[in-house]
């Protein structure tokens, strides 16, 4: 049994940091993220691999206490139900990607892939530091671009709420409160990894 309802219950042993990572909506509004800790998160992202080492990611960080104006502007660009919970996070950040190569004006297919790897490392680093991240695609692209002055050829890709997890009861809707405690689910391994040919599950087998 996992010690926390949100911790993974893996079928095969995985690293503790992967097991314990999850994306909350409830953040502790009273705890700020120390500047040194914030820098460590983005340092982790910085060392991610990327196609041709072009590192097509940029991050714009806003903090409720230090930079309230851009924080509110970024919060104002969130859509759907995101604004209802994300304002409690002490940090809202935007991942921007460059979808063209640096050397020439051709489309760079890997920008999303590369940025996703950088964020994945950031999130693992955050987990090690007791911090949590929830990523959001639910935001208005042009509003976020304007709010944070993101210049072409960069474009806003994913927003992130970063902070310490909070009390699920602090969430305004019952749906979100329930979701905060619901065990996380995943597709089975034999649905996502195949051996030799598509559709053939990677079996346990015998080594050697
Ligand atoms: C690219 C991306 C976009 C997401 N967009 C939103 C969003 O707009 N709102 C939200 O509440 N969660 C969003 N999420 C969080 C996912 O719903 C969450 O990661 C997923 O349900 C798995 O839960 P877990 O991260 O706790 O394992 C997003 C996650 C990713 C990676």
PDB file of C-alpha atoms and ligand atoms in Angstrom:
ATOM      1  CA  UNK A   1       0.000   0.000   0.000  1.00  0.00           C
ATOM      2  CA  UNK A   2       1.362   3.443  -0.841  1.00  0.00           C
ATOM      3  CA  UNK A   3       1.881   5.670   2.232  1.00  0.00           C
ATOM      4  CA  UNK A   4       0.028   8.549   0.556  1.00  0.00           C
ATOM      5  CA  UNK A   5      -3.006   8.137  -1.718  1.00  0.00           C
ATOM      6  CA  UNK A   6      -1.196  10.037  -4.468  1.00  0.00           C
ATOM      7  CA  UNK A   7       1.994   8.000  -4.385  1.00  0.00           C
ATOM      8  CA  UNK A   8       2.315   5.576  -7.270  1.00  0.00           C
ATOM      9  CA  UNK A   9       1.642   1.890  -6.678  1.00  0.00           C
ATOM     10  CA  UNK A  10       4.078   0.621  -9.315  1.00  0.00           C
ATOM     11  CA  UNK A  11       4.119  -2.951 -10.602  1.00  0.00           C
ATOM     12  CA  UNK A  12       7.918  -2.785 -10.842  1.00  0.00           C
ATOM     13  CA  UNK A  13      10.345  -0.996  -8.565  1.00  0.00           C
ATOM     14  CA  UNK A  14      10.988   2.638  -9.507  1.00  0.00           C
ATOM     15  CA  UNK A  15      12.914   5.527  -7.978  1.00  0.00           C
ATOM     16  CA  UNK A  16      11.325   7.032  -4.871  1.00  0.00           C
ATOM     17  CA  UNK A  17      11.207  10.476  -6.473  1.00  0.00           C
ATOM     18  CA  UNK A  18       9.169   9.157  -9.389  1.00  0.00           C
ATOM     19  CA  UNK A  19       6.916   7.216  -7.043  1.00  0.00           C
ATOM     20  CA  UNK A  20       6.199  10.237  -4.861  1.00  0.00           C
ATOM     21  CA  UNK A  21       5.714  12.867  -7.603  1.00  0.00           C
ATOM     22  CA  UNK A  22       2.176  13.997  -8.232  1.00  0.00           C
ATOM     23  CA  UNK A  23       0.416  17.172  -9.328  1.00  0.00           C
ATOM     24  CA  UNK A  24      -1.632  18.894  -6.632  1.00  0.00           C
ATOM     25  CA  UNK A  25      -4.186  21.621  -7.079  1.00  0.00           C
ATOM     26  CA  UNK A  26      -4.134  22.565  -3.391  1.00  0.00           C
ATOM     27  CA  UNK A  27      -1.092  24.678  -2.572  1.00  0.00           C
ATOM     28  CA  UNK A  28      -0.052  26.113   0.777  1.00  0.00           C
ATOM     29  CA  UNK A  29      -0.535  29.845   0.161  1.00  0.00           C
ATOM     30  CA  UNK A  30       1.394  30.735   3.321  1.00  0.00           C
ATOM     31  CA  UNK A  31       4.693  29.135   2.250  1.00  0.00           C
ATOM     32  CA  UNK A  32       6.871  30.923  -0.250  1.00  0.00           C
ATOM     33  CA  UNK A  33       9.607  29.170  -2.200  1.00  0.00           C
ATOM     34  CA  UNK A  34      13.048  30.410  -1.178  1.00  0.00           C
ATOM     35  CA  UNK A  35      14.924  32.033  -4.030  1.00  0.00           C
ATOM     36  CA  UNK A  36      17.804  29.550  -3.706  1.00  0.00           C
ATOM     37  CA  UNK A  37      15.333  26.668  -4.041  1.00  0.00           C
ATOM     38  CA  UNK A  38      13.676  28.231  -7.063  1.00  0.00           C
ATOM     39  CA  UNK A  39      17.052  28.529  -8.737  1.00  0.00           C
ATOM     40  CA  UNK A  40      17.761  24.864  -8.048  1.00  0.00           C
ATOM     41  CA  UNK A  41      14.583  23.865  -9.892  1.00  0.00           C
ATOM     42  CA  UNK A  42      15.554  25.715 -13.051  1.00  0.00           C
ATOM     43  CA  UNK A  43      19.144  24.540 -12.754  1.00  0.00           C
ATOM     44  CA  UNK A  44      17.791  20.986 -12.983  1.00  0.00           C
ATOM     45  CA  UNK A  45      15.801  21.901 -16.100  1.00  0.00           C
ATOM     46  CA  UNK A  46      18.899  23.499 -17.610  1.00  0.00           C
ATOM     47  CA  UNK A  47      20.759  20.191 -17.696  1.00  0.00           C
ATOM     48  CA  UNK A  48      18.098  18.320 -19.667  1.00  0.00           C
ATOM     49  CA  UNK A  49      19.052  16.778 -23.002  1.00  0.00           C
ATOM     50  CA  UNK A  50      17.760  18.408 -26.178  1.00  0.00           C
ATOM     51  CA  UNK A  51      17.999  17.938 -29.901  1.00  0.00           C
ATOM     52  CA  UNK A  52      21.279  19.481 -31.141  1.00  0.00           C
ATOM     53  CA  UNK A  53      21.676  20.853 -27.601  1.00  0.00           C
ATOM     54  CA  UNK A  54      19.642  23.881 -28.674  1.00  0.00           C
ATOM     55  CA  UNK A  55      17.752  24.015 -25.354  1.00  0.00           C
ATOM     56  CA  UNK A  56      14.633  25.541 -26.954  1.00  0.00           C
ATOM     57  CA  UNK A  57      13.029  26.205 -23.562  1.00  0.00           C
ATOM     58  CA  UNK A  58      12.770  29.474 -21.635  1.00  0.00           C
ATOM     59  CA  UNK A  59      11.031  30.051 -18.315  1.00  0.00           C
ATOM     60  CA  UNK A  60       9.313  33.179 -17.052  1.00  0.00           C
ATOM     61  CA  UNK A  61       8.854  33.018 -13.292  1.00  0.00           C
ATOM     62  CA  UNK A  62       6.368  35.096 -11.306  1.00  0.00           C
ATOM     63  CA  UNK A  63       5.908  35.128  -7.539  1.00  0.00           C
ATOM     64  CA  UNK A  64       2.846  36.280  -5.655  1.00  0.00           C
ATOM     65  CA  UNK A  65       4.916  38.215  -3.087  1.00  0.00           C
ATOM     66  CA  UNK A  66       7.937  39.431  -5.083  1.00  0.00           C
ATOM     67  CA  UNK A  67       6.417  40.130  -8.503  1.00  0.00           C
ATOM     68  CA  UNK A  68       2.685  40.449  -7.851  1.00  0.00           C
ATOM     69  CA  UNK A  69       1.898  42.267 -11.091  1.00  0.00           C
ATOM     70  CA  UNK A  70       3.115  39.647 -13.555  1.00  0.00           C
ATOM     71  CA  UNK A  71       1.859  36.947 -11.173  1.00  0.00           C
ATOM     72  CA  UNK A  72      -1.655  38.368 -11.393  1.00  0.00           C
ATOM     73  CA  UNK A  73      -1.323  38.888 -15.132  1.00  0.00           C
ATOM     74  CA  UNK A  74      -0.281  35.268 -15.656  1.00  0.00           C
ATOM     75  CA  UNK A  75      -3.028  34.114 -13.318  1.00  0.00           C
ATOM     76  CA  UNK A  76      -5.447  36.227 -15.372  1.00  0.00           C
ATOM     77  CA  UNK A  77      -4.481  34.320 -18.518  1.00  0.00           C
ATOM     78  CA  UNK A  78      -5.445  30.935 -17.036  1.00  0.00           C
ATOM     79  CA  UNK A  79      -8.617  29.390 -18.412  1.00  0.00           C
ATOM     80  CA  UNK A  80     -11.215  26.783 -17.459  1.00  0.00           C
ATOM     81  CA  UNK A  81     -11.087  25.872 -13.779  1.00  0.00           C
ATOM     82  CA  UNK A  82      -7.379  26.647 -13.439  1.00  0.00           C
ATOM     83  CA  UNK A  83      -7.854  30.167 -11.999  1.00  0.00           C
ATOM     84  CA  UNK A  84      -9.941  28.701  -9.136  1.00  0.00           C
ATOM     85  CA  UNK A  85      -6.997  26.924  -7.538  1.00  0.00           C
ATOM     86  CA  UNK A  86      -3.764  28.192  -9.089  1.00  0.00           C
ATOM     87  CA  UNK A  87      -3.777  31.553  -7.297  1.00  0.00           C
ATOM     88  CA  UNK A  88      -2.801  29.867  -4.021  1.00  0.00           C
ATOM     89  CA  UNK A  89       0.507  28.675  -5.467  1.00  0.00           C
ATOM     90  CA  UNK A  90       3.311  31.038  -4.459  1.00  0.00           C
ATOM     91  CA  UNK A  91       4.917  30.694  -7.893  1.00  0.00           C
ATOM     92  CA  UNK A  92       3.376  30.687 -11.353  1.00  0.00           C
ATOM     93  CA  UNK A  93       5.766  30.163 -14.239  1.00  0.00           C
ATOM     94  CA  UNK A  94       5.499  29.901 -17.993  1.00  0.00           C
ATOM     95  CA  UNK A  95       7.470  27.523 -20.171  1.00  0.00           C
ATOM     96  CA  UNK A  96       8.106  29.135 -23.550  1.00  0.00           C
ATOM     97  CA  UNK A  97       9.476  27.206 -26.512  1.00  0.00           C
ATOM     98  CA  UNK A  98      11.317  28.195 -29.644  1.00  0.00           C
ATOM     99  CA  UNK A  99       9.722  26.313 -32.514  1.00  0.00           C
ATOM    100  CA  UNK A 100      12.376  27.248 -35.071  1.00  0.00           C
ATOM    101  CA  UNK A 101      16.052  26.334 -35.250  1.00  0.00           C
ATOM    102  CA  UNK A 102      18.461  28.974 -33.975  1.00  0.00           C
ATOM    103  CA  UNK A 103      20.606  28.956 -37.112  1.00  0.00           C
ATOM    104  CA  UNK A 104      17.869  29.028 -39.760  1.00  0.00           C
ATOM    105  CA  UNK A 105      14.155  29.725 -40.065  1.00  0.00           C
ATOM    106  CA  UNK A 106      12.908  26.138 -40.318  1.00  0.00           C
ATOM    107  CA  UNK A 107      10.367  24.510 -38.045  1.00  0.00           C
ATOM    108  CA  UNK A 108      11.902  22.668 -35.117  1.00  0.00           C
ATOM    109  CA  UNK A 109       9.775  19.576 -34.570  1.00  0.00           C
ATOM    110  CA  UNK A 110      11.422  18.700 -31.267  1.00  0.00           C
ATOM    111  CA  UNK A 111      10.699  21.887 -29.317  1.00  0.00           C
ATOM    112  CA  UNK A 112       7.801  20.424 -27.322  1.00  0.00           C
ATOM    113  CA  UNK A 113       9.647  17.183 -26.736  1.00  0.00           C
ATOM    114  CA  UNK A 114      12.781  18.965 -25.544  1.00  0.00           C
ATOM    115  CA  UNK A 115      10.876  21.333 -23.252  1.00  0.00           C
ATOM    116  CA  UNK A 116       8.950  18.410 -21.781  1.00  0.00           C
ATOM    117  CA  UNK A 117      12.202  16.766 -20.794  1.00  0.00           C
ATOM    118  CA  UNK A 118      13.416  19.949 -19.121  1.00  0.00           C
ATOM    119  CA  UNK A 119      10.180  20.232 -17.152  1.00  0.00           C
ATOM    120  CA  UNK A 120      10.303  16.541 -16.214  1.00  0.00           C
ATOM    121  CA  UNK A 121      13.732  17.052 -14.654  1.00  0.00           C
ATOM    122  CA  UNK A 122      12.506  20.194 -12.905  1.00  0.00           C
ATOM    123  CA  UNK A 123       9.595  18.260 -11.444  1.00  0.00           C
ATOM    124  CA  UNK A 124      11.797  15.432 -10.181  1.00  0.00           C
ATOM    125  CA  UNK A 125      14.141  17.991  -8.590  1.00  0.00           C
ATOM    126  CA  UNK A 126      11.119  19.690  -7.009  1.00  0.00           C
ATOM    127  CA  UNK A 127       9.943  16.366  -5.558  1.00  0.00           C
ATOM    128  CA  UNK A 128      13.348  15.845  -3.951  1.00  0.00           C
ATOM    129  CA  UNK A 129      12.987  19.256  -2.285  1.00  0.00           C
ATOM    130  CA  UNK A 130       9.454  18.682  -0.978  1.00  0.00           C
ATOM    131  CA  UNK A 131       8.033  20.978  -3.661  1.00  0.00           C
ATOM    132  CA  UNK A 132       5.176  20.251  -6.059  1.00  0.00           C
ATOM    133  CA  UNK A 133       4.338  21.316  -9.588  1.00  0.00           C
ATOM    134  CA  UNK A 134       1.097  21.208 -11.551  1.00  0.00           C
ATOM    135  CA  UNK A 135       1.441  21.949 -15.237  1.00  0.00           C
ATOM    136  CA  UNK A 136      -1.338  23.677 -17.165  1.00  0.00           C
ATOM    137  CA  UNK A 137      -2.240  23.848 -20.824  1.00  0.00           C
ATOM    138  CA  UNK A 138      -5.397  25.702 -19.898  1.00  0.00           C
ATOM    139  CA  UNK A 139      -4.388  29.305 -20.523  1.00  0.00           C
ATOM    140  CA  UNK A 140      -4.937  31.937 -23.178  1.00  0.00           C
ATOM    141  CA  UNK A 141      -1.828  31.959 -25.413  1.00  0.00           C
ATOM    142  CA  UNK A 142      -1.983  35.550 -26.548  1.00  0.00           C
ATOM    143  CA  UNK A 143      -2.901  36.891 -23.133  1.00  0.00           C
ATOM    144  CA  UNK A 144       0.029  35.064 -21.537  1.00  0.00           C
ATOM    145  CA  UNK A 145       2.377  36.230 -24.269  1.00  0.00           C
ATOM    146  CA  UNK A 146       1.346  39.827 -23.683  1.00  0.00           C
ATOM    147  CA  UNK A 147       1.393  39.559 -19.891  1.00  0.00           C
ATOM    148  CA  UNK A 148       4.957  38.244 -19.826  1.00  0.00           C
ATOM    149  CA  UNK A 149       6.308  40.024 -22.939  1.00  0.00           C
ATOM    150  CA  UNK A 150       7.310  36.763 -24.625  1.00  0.00           C
ATOM    151  CA  UNK A 151       8.862  37.664 -27.997  1.00  0.00           C
ATOM    152  CA  UNK A 152       8.566  35.679 -31.254  1.00  0.00           C
ATOM    153  CA  UNK A 153       9.893  33.182 -32.257  1.00  0.00           C
ATOM    154  CA  UNK A 154       9.234  31.971 -28.721  1.00  0.00           C
ATOM    155  CA  UNK A 155       5.739  31.007 -27.764  1.00  0.00           C
ATOM    156  CA  UNK A 156       4.101  30.196 -24.463  1.00  0.00           C
ATOM    157  CA  UNK A 157       3.747  26.433 -24.135  1.00  0.00           C
ATOM    158  CA  UNK A 158       2.830  25.313 -20.625  1.00  0.00           C
ATOM    159  CA  UNK A 159       2.121  27.176 -17.398  1.00  0.00           C
ATOM    160  CA  UNK A 160       3.274  25.754 -14.067  1.00  0.00           C
ATOM    161  CA  UNK A 161       2.030  26.241 -10.526  1.00  0.00           C
ATOM    162  CA  UNK A 162       4.884  25.593  -8.095  1.00  0.00           C
ATOM    163  CA  UNK A 163       4.858  25.441  -4.312  1.00  0.00           C
ATOM    164  CA  UNK A 164       4.245  23.294  -1.252  1.00  0.00           C
ATOM    165  CA  UNK A 165       1.135  21.172  -1.295  1.00  0.00           C
ATOM    166  CA  UNK A 166      -1.773  22.432   0.768  1.00  0.00           C
ATOM    167  CA  UNK A 167      -4.965  21.283   2.440  1.00  0.00           C
ATOM    168  CA  UNK A 168      -7.375  19.679  -0.069  1.00  0.00           C
ATOM    169  CA  UNK A 169     -10.185  21.310   1.935  1.00  0.00           C
ATOM    170  CA  UNK A 170      -8.903  24.690   0.767  1.00  0.00           C
ATOM    171  CA  UNK A 171     -10.069  23.915  -2.780  1.00  0.00           C
ATOM    172  CA  UNK A 172     -13.286  25.648  -3.801  1.00  0.00           C
ATOM    173  CA  UNK A 173     -15.026  22.759  -5.580  1.00  0.00           C
ATOM    174  CA  UNK A 174     -15.991  19.296  -4.339  1.00  0.00           C
ATOM    175  CA  UNK A 175     -14.736  17.783  -7.596  1.00  0.00           C
ATOM    176  CA  UNK A 176     -11.255  19.176  -7.048  1.00  0.00           C
ATOM    177  CA  UNK A 177     -11.267  18.260  -3.347  1.00  0.00           C
ATOM    178  CA  UNK A 178     -12.115  14.648  -4.221  1.00  0.00           C
ATOM    179  CA  UNK A 179      -9.585  14.530  -7.035  1.00  0.00           C
ATOM    180  CA  UNK A 180      -6.864  15.649  -4.628  1.00  0.00           C
ATOM    181  CA  UNK A 181      -7.237  12.417  -2.634  1.00  0.00           C
ATOM    182  CA  UNK A 182      -8.068   9.996  -5.432  1.00  0.00           C
ATOM    183  CA  UNK A 183      -5.347   7.423  -6.188  1.00  0.00           C
ATOM    184  CA  UNK A 184      -3.524   8.081  -9.435  1.00  0.00           C
ATOM    185  CA  UNK A 185      -4.139   5.631 -12.257  1.00  0.00           C
ATOM    186  CA  UNK A 186      -2.107   4.667 -15.288  1.00  0.00           C
ATOM    187  CA  UNK A 187      -2.462   2.516 -18.377  1.00  0.00           C
ATOM    188  CA  UNK A 188      -1.044  -0.969 -17.824  1.00  0.00           C
ATOM    189  CA  UNK A 189       2.542  -1.572 -18.920  1.00  0.00           C
ATOM    190  CA  UNK A 190       1.408  -4.090 -21.560  1.00  0.00           C
ATOM    191  CA  UNK A 191      -0.684  -1.349 -23.177  1.00  0.00           C
ATOM    192  CA  UNK A 192       2.249   1.015 -23.619  1.00  0.00           C
ATOM    193  CA  UNK A 193       5.374  -1.115 -24.117  1.00  0.00           C
ATOM    194  CA  UNK A 194       5.779  -3.847 -26.696  1.00  0.00           C
ATOM    195  CA  UNK A 195       8.390  -6.458 -27.447  1.00  0.00           C
ATOM    196  CA  UNK A 196       9.595  -6.984 -30.990  1.00  0.00           C
ATOM    197  CA  UNK A 197       6.342  -6.077 -32.702  1.00  0.00           C
ATOM    198  CA  UNK A 198       3.561  -3.669 -31.945  1.00  0.00           C
ATOM    199  CA  UNK A 199       0.947  -5.152 -29.664  1.00  0.00           C
ATOM    200  CA  UNK A 200       3.144  -7.893 -28.194  1.00  0.00           C
ATOM    201  CA  UNK A 201       3.579  -7.220 -24.473  1.00  0.00           C
ATOM    202  CA  UNK A 202       7.111  -7.039 -23.072  1.00  0.00           C
ATOM    203  CA  UNK A 203       6.993 -10.129 -20.894  1.00  0.00           C
ATOM    204  CA  UNK A 204       8.782 -10.838 -17.628  1.00  0.00           C
ATOM    205  CA  UNK A 205      10.708 -13.663 -19.285  1.00  0.00           C
ATOM    206  CA  UNK A 206      13.933 -15.248 -18.177  1.00  0.00           C
ATOM    207  CA  UNK A 207      17.184 -13.285 -18.516  1.00  0.00           C
ATOM    208  CA  UNK A 208      20.162 -14.513 -20.489  1.00  0.00           C
TER     209      UNK A 208
HETATM  210  C1  LIG B   1       1.135  19.309 -20.626  1.00  0.00           C
HETATM  211  C2  LIG B   1       0.223  19.215 -19.420  1.00  0.00           C
HETATM  212  C3  LIG B   1      -0.897  20.026 -19.349  1.00  0.00           C
HETATM  213  C4  LIG B   1      -1.747  19.984 -18.227  1.00  0.00           C
HETATM  214  N1  LIG B   1      -2.798  20.879 -18.131  1.00  0.00           N
HETATM  215  C5  LIG B   1      -3.523  20.918 -16.992  1.00  0.00           C
HETATM  216  C6  LIG B   1      -4.484  21.949 -16.796  1.00  0.00           C
HETATM  217  O1  LIG B   1      -4.679  22.850 -17.620  1.00  0.00           O
HETATM  218  N2  LIG B   1      -5.193  21.925 -15.622  1.00  0.00           N
HETATM  219  C7  LIG B   1      -4.990  20.985 -14.655  1.00  0.00           C
HETATM  220  O2  LIG B   1      -5.655  21.041 -13.604  1.00  0.00           O
HETATM  221  N3  LIG B   1      -4.063  20.009 -14.815  1.00  0.00           N
HETATM  222  C8  LIG B   1      -3.312  19.958 -15.946  1.00  0.00           C
HETATM  223  N4  LIG B   1      -2.320  19.020 -16.087  1.00  0.00           N
HETATM  224  C9  LIG B   1      -2.077  18.026 -15.011  1.00  0.00           C
HETATM  225  C10 LIG B   1      -2.491  16.626 -15.453  1.00  0.00           C
HETATM  226  O3  LIG B   1      -3.905  16.531 -15.442  1.00  0.00           O
HETATM  227  C11 LIG B   1      -1.840  15.582 -14.510  1.00  0.00           C
HETATM  228  O4  LIG B   1      -0.435  15.636 -14.659  1.00  0.00           O
HETATM  229  C12 LIG B   1      -2.339  14.170 -14.826  1.00  0.00           C
HETATM  230  O5  LIG B   1      -3.698  14.042 -14.506  1.00  0.00           O
HETATM  231  C13 LIG B   1      -1.573  13.092 -14.084  1.00  0.00           C
HETATM  232  O6  LIG B   1      -1.589  13.359 -12.705  1.00  0.00           O
HETATM  233  P1  LIG B   1      -0.239  13.339 -11.854  1.00  0.00           P
HETATM  234  O7  LIG B   1       0.659  14.428 -12.442  1.00  0.00           O
HETATM  235  O8  LIG B   1      -0.643  13.689 -10.446  1.00  0.00           O
HETATM  236  O9  LIG B   1       0.382  12.005 -11.986  1.00  0.00           O
HETATM  237  C14 LIG B   1      -1.474  19.050 -17.193  1.00  0.00           C
HETATM  238  C15 LIG B   1      -0.335  18.237 -17.279  1.00  0.00           C
HETATM  239  C16 LIG B   1       0.508  18.320 -18.365  1.00  0.00           C
HETATM  240  C17 LIG B   1       1.744  17.444 -18.412  1.00  0.00           C
END
